[in-house]
mmCIF file of C-alpha atoms in Angstrom:
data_model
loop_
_atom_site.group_PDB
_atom_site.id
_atom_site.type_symbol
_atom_site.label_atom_id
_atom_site.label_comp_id
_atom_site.label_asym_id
_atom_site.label_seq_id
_atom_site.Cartn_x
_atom_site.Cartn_y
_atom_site.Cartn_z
ATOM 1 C CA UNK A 1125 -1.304 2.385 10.639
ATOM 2 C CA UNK A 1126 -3.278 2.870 7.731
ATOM 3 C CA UNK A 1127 -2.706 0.323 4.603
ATOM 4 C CA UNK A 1128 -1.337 1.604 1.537
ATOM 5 C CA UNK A 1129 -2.166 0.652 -1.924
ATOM 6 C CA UNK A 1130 0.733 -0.517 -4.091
ATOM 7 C CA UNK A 1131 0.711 -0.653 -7.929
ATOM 8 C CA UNK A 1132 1.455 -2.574 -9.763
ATOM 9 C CA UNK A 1133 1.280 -5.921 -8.502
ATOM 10 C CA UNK A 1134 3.912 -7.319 -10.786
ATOM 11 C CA UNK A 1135 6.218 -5.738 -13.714
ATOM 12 C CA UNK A 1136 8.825 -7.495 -15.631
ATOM 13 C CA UNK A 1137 11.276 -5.695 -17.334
ATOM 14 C CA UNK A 1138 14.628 -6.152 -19.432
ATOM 15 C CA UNK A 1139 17.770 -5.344 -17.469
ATOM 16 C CA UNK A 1140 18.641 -1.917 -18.205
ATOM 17 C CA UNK A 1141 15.038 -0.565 -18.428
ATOM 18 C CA UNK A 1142 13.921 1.617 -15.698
ATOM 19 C CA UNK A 1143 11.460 0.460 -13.066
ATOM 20 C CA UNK A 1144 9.026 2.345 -10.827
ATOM 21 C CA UNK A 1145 6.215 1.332 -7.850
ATOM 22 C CA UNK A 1146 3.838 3.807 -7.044
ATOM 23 C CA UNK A 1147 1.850 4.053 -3.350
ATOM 24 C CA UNK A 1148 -1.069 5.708 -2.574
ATOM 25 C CA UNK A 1149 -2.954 6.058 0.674
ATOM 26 C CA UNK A 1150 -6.607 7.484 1.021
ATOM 27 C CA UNK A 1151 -5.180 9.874 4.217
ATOM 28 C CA UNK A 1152 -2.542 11.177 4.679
ATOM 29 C CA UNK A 1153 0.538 9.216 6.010
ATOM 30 C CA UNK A 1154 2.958 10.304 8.990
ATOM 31 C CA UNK A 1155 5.629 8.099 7.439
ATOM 32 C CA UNK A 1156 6.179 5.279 4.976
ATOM 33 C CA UNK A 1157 9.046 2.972 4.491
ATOM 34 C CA UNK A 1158 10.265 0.723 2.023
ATOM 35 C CA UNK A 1159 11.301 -2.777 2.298
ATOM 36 C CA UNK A 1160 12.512 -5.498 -0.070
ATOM 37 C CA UNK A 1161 12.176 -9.114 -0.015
ATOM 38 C CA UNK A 1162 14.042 -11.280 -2.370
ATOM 39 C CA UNK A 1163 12.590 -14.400 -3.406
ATOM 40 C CA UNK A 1164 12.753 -17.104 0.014
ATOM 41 C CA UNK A 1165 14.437 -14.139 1.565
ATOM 42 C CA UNK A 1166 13.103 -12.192 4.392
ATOM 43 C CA UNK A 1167 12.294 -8.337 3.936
ATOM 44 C CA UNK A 1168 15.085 -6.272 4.173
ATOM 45 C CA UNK A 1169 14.811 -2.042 5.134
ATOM 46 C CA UNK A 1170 15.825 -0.162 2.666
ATOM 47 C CA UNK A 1171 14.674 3.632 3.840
ATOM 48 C CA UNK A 1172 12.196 5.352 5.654
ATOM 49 C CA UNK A 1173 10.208 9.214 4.456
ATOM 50 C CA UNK A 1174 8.881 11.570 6.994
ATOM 51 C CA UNK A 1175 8.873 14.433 5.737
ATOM 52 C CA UNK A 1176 6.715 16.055 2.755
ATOM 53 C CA UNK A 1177 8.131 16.388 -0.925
ATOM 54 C CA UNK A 1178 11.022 14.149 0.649
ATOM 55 C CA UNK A 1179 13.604 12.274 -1.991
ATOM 56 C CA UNK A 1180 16.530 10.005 -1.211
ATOM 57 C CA UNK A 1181 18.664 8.627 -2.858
ATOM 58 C CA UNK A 1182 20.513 5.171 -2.943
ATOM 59 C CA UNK A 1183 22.726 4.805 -5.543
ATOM 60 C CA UNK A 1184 20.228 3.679 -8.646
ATOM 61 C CA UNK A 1185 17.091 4.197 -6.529
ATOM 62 C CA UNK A 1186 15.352 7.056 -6.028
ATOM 63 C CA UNK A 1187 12.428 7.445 -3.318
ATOM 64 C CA UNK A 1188 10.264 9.965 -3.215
ATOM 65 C CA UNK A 1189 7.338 11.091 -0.517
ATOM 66 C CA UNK A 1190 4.498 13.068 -2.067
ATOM 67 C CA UNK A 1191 3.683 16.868 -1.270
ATOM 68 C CA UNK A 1192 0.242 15.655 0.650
ATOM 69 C CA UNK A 1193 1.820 12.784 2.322
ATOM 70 C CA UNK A 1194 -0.570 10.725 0.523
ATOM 71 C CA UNK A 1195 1.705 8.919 -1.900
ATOM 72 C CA UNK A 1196 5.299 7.836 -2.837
ATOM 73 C CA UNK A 1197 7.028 6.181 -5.012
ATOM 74 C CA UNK A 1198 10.356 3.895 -5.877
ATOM 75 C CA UNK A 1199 11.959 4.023 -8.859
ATOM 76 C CA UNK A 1200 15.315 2.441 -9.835
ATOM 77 C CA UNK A 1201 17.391 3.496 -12.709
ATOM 78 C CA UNK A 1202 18.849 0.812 -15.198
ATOM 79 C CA UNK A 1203 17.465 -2.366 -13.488
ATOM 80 C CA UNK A 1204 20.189 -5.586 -13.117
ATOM 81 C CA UNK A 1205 19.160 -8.907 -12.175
ATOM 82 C CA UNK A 1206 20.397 -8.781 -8.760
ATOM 83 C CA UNK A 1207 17.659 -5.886 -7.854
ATOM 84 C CA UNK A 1208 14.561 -8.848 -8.437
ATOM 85 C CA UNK A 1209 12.337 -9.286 -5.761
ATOM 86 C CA UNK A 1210 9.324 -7.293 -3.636
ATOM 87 C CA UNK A 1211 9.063 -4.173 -3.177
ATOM 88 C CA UNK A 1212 6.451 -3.125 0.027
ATOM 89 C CA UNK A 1213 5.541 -0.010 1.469
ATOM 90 C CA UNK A 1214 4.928 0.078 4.369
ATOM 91 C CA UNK A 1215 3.333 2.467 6.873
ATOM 92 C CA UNK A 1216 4.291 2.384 10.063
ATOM 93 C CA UNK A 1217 1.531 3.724 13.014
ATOM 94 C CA UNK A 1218 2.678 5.527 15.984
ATOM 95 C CA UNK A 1219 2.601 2.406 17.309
ATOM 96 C CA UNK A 1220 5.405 1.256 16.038
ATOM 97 C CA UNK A 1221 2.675 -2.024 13.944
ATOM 98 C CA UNK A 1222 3.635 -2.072 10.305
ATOM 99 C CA UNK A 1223 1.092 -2.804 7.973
ATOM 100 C CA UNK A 1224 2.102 -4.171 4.835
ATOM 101 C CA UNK A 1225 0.293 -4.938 1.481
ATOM 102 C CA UNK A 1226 1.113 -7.342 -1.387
ATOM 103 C CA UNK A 1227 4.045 -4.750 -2.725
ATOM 104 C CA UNK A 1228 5.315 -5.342 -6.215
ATOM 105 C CA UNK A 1229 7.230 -8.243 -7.729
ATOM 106 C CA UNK A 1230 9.993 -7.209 -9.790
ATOM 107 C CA UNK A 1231 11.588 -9.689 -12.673
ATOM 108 C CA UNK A 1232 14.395 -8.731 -14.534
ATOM 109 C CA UNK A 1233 15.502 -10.416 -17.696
ATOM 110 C CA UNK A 1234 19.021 -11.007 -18.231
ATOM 111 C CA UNK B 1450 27.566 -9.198 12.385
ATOM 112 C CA UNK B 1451 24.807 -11.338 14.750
ATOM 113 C CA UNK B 1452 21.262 -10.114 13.323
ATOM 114 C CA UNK B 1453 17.999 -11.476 13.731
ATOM 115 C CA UNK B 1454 18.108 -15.408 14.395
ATOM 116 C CA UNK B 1455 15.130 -17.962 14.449
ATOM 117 C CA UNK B 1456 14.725 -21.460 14.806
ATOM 118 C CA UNK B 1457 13.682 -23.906 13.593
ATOM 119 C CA UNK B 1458 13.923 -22.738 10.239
ATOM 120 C CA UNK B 1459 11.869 -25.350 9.141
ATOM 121 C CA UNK B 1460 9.110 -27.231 10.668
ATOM 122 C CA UNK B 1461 6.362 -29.872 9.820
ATOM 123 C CA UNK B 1462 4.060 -30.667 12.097
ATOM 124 C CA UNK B 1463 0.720 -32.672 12.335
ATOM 125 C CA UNK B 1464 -2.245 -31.100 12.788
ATOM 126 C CA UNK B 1465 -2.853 -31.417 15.797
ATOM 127 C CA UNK B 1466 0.304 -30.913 17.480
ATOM 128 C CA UNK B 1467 2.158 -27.910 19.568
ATOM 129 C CA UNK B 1468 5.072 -25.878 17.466
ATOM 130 C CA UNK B 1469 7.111 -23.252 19.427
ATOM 131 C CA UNK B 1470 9.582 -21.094 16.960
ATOM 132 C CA UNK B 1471 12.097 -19.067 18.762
ATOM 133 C CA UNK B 1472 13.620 -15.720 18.249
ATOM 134 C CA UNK B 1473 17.035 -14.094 18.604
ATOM 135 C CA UNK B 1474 16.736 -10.465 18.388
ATOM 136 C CA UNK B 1475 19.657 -8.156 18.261
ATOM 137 C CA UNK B 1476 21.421 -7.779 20.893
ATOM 138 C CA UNK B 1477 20.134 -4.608 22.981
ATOM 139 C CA UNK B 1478 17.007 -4.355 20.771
ATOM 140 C CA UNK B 1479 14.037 -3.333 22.972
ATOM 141 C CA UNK B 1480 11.237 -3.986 20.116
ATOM 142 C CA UNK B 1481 10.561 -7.307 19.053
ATOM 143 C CA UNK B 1482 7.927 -8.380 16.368
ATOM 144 C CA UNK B 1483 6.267 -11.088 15.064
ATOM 145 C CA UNK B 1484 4.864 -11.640 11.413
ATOM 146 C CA UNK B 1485 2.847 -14.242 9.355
ATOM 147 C CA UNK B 1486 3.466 -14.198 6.054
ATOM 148 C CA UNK B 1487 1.722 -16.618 3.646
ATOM 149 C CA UNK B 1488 2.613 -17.463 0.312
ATOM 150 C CA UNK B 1489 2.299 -14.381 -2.126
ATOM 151 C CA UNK B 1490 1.354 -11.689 0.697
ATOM 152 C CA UNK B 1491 2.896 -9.262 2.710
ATOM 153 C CA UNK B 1492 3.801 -9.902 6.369
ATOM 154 C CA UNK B 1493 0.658 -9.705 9.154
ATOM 155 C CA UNK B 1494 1.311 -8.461 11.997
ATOM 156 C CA UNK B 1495 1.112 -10.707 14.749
ATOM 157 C CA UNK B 1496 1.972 -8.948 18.020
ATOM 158 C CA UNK B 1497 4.764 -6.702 19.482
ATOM 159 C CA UNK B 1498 6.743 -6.610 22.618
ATOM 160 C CA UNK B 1499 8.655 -3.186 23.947
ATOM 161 C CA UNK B 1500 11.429 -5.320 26.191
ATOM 162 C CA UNK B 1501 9.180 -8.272 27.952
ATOM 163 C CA UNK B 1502 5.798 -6.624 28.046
ATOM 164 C CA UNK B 1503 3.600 -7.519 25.546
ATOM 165 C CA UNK B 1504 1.951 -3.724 23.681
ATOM 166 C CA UNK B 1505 0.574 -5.082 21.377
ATOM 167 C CA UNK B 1506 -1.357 -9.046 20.716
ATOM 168 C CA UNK B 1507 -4.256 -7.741 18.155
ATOM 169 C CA UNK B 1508 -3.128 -9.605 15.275
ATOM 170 C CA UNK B 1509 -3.080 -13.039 16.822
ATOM 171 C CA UNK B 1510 -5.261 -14.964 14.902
ATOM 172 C CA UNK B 1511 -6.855 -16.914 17.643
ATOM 173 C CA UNK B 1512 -6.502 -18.203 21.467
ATOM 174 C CA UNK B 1513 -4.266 -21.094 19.821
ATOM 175 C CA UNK B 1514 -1.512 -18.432 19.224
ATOM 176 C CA UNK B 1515 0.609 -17.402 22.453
ATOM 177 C CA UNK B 1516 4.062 -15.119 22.808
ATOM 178 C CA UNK B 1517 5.741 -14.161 25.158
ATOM 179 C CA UNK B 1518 9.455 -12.305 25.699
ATOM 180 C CA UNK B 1519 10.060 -13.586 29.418
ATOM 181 C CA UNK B 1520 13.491 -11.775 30.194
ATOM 182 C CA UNK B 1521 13.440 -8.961 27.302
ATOM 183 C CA UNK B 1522 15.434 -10.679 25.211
ATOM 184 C CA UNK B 1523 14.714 -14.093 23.527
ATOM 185 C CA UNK B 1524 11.181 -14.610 21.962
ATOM 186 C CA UNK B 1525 8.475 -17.513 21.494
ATOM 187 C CA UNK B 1526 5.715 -17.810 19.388
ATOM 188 C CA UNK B 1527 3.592 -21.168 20.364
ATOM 189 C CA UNK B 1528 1.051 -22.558 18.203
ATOM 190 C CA UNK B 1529 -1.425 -24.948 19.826
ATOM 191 C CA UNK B 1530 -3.512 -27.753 17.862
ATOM 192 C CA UNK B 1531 -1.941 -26.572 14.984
ATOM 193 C CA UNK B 1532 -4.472 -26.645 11.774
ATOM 194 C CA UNK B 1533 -3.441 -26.261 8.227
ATOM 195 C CA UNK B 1534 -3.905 -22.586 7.475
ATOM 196 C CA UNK B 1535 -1.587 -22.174 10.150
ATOM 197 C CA UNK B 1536 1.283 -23.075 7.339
ATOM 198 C CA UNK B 1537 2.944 -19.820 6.583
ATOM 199 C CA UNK B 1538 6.419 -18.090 7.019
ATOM 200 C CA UNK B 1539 6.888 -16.488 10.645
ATOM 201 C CA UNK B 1540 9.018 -13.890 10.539
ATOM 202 C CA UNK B 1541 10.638 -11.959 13.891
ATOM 203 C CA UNK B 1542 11.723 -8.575 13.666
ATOM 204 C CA UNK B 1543 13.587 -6.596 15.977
ATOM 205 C CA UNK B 1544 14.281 -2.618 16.560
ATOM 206 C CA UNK B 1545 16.113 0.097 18.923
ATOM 207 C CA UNK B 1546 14.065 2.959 18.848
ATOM 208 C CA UNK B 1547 13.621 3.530 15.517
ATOM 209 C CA UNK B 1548 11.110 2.452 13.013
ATOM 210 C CA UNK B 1549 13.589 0.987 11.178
ATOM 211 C CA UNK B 1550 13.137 -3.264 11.934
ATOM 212 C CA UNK B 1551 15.965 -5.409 11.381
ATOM 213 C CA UNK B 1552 13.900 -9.335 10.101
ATOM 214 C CA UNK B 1553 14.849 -12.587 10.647
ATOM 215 C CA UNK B 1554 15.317 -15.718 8.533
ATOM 216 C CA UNK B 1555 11.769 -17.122 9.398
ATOM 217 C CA UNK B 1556 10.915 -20.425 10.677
ATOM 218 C CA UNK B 1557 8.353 -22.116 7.437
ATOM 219 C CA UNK B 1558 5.831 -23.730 9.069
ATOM 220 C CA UNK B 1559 3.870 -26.585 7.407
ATOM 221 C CA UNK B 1560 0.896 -28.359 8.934
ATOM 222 C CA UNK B 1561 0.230 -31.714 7.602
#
């Protein structure tokens, strides 16, 4: 699998604010999937994109697969405590390997 | 539900010594995974097994680092002469046939 570039590295916010991590690979991805890792926690799946222009939905967060396949995005609506933590992306090769980057730490202040 | 279950969850060792963390996939899971995960980072990939044969070893970081998945099922990672920038998370991951992987608690390793 080819790593993915995640930005931004960090973002604190004020609950209630909106909240978005971008991805961005240099080719063009057969898949990517999103994980979340609460602090001391172990990541957790939270959806996977195959296909291009894809967008799902989970209640307040919204995950989108670009046109190219090149990029996607997570964005969650009205941010509450309980969503802090790290984001990743994650490609996954056709070998099933995932590789992972630093993802984004999310703060929220009450 | 039973998930993903490793032990120890915690263990210090001397440098030096042998440390062999074990893994509890889910039941029926054919994919099992292994993951280093230092402080601030994203998991590495370690290596991969598809029921006990091993696809995958490319991301062990050196002939000190041995797995193996004898009957399909339960997992063990074995670090020998442990060294201090072998302190790190290891994570175990399991899967059907999807991409989707299901993670473990980790087992925190710390070298002394």
């Amino acid at each position: 699998g080819q790593q993915v570039m995640q930005i931004p590295q960090y973002q604190h916010v004020q609950e209630g604010e909106d909240f978005t991590t971008y991805c961005n690979s240099s080719t063009t991805l057969s898949n990517i999937q999103w994980y979340k890792q609460r602090p001391g926690g172990h990541p957790v799946f939270l959806i996977q994109l195959v296909k291009s222009g894809e967008v799902k939905k989970q209640k307040r967060l919204t995950f989108q697969f670009g046109e190219a396949k090149k990029n996607s995005s997570l964005h969650i609506t009205a941010t509450q405590t309980t969503d802090v933590g790290t984001y990743f992306c994650v490609n996954a090769g056709n070998n099933r390997k995932l590789i992972w980057g630093l993802g984004t730490s999310l703060a929220v202040n009450p | 539900g039973a998930g993903v279950s490793q032990s120890p969850r915690y263990k210090v060792a001397k440098r030096g010594q042998d440390v062999a963390l074990r893994c509890d996939p889910i039941s029926g899971h054919v994919s099992l995974f292994w993951y280093q995960q230092a402080l601030g980072q994203g998991p590495e990939f370690l290596t991969y097994f598809q029921n006990e044969a091993q696809l995958d070893k490319s991301g062990l970081p050196s002939d000190r680092f041995f797995a193996e998945r004898p009957e399909g099922s339960v997992s063990t990672l074995k670090i020998q002469r442990t060294q201090q920038e072998d302190s790190a998370v290891y994570l175990c991951a399991s899967s059907l046939y999807t991409y989707e992987q299901y993670f473990g608690p980790g087992t925190r390793l710390t070298v002394t």
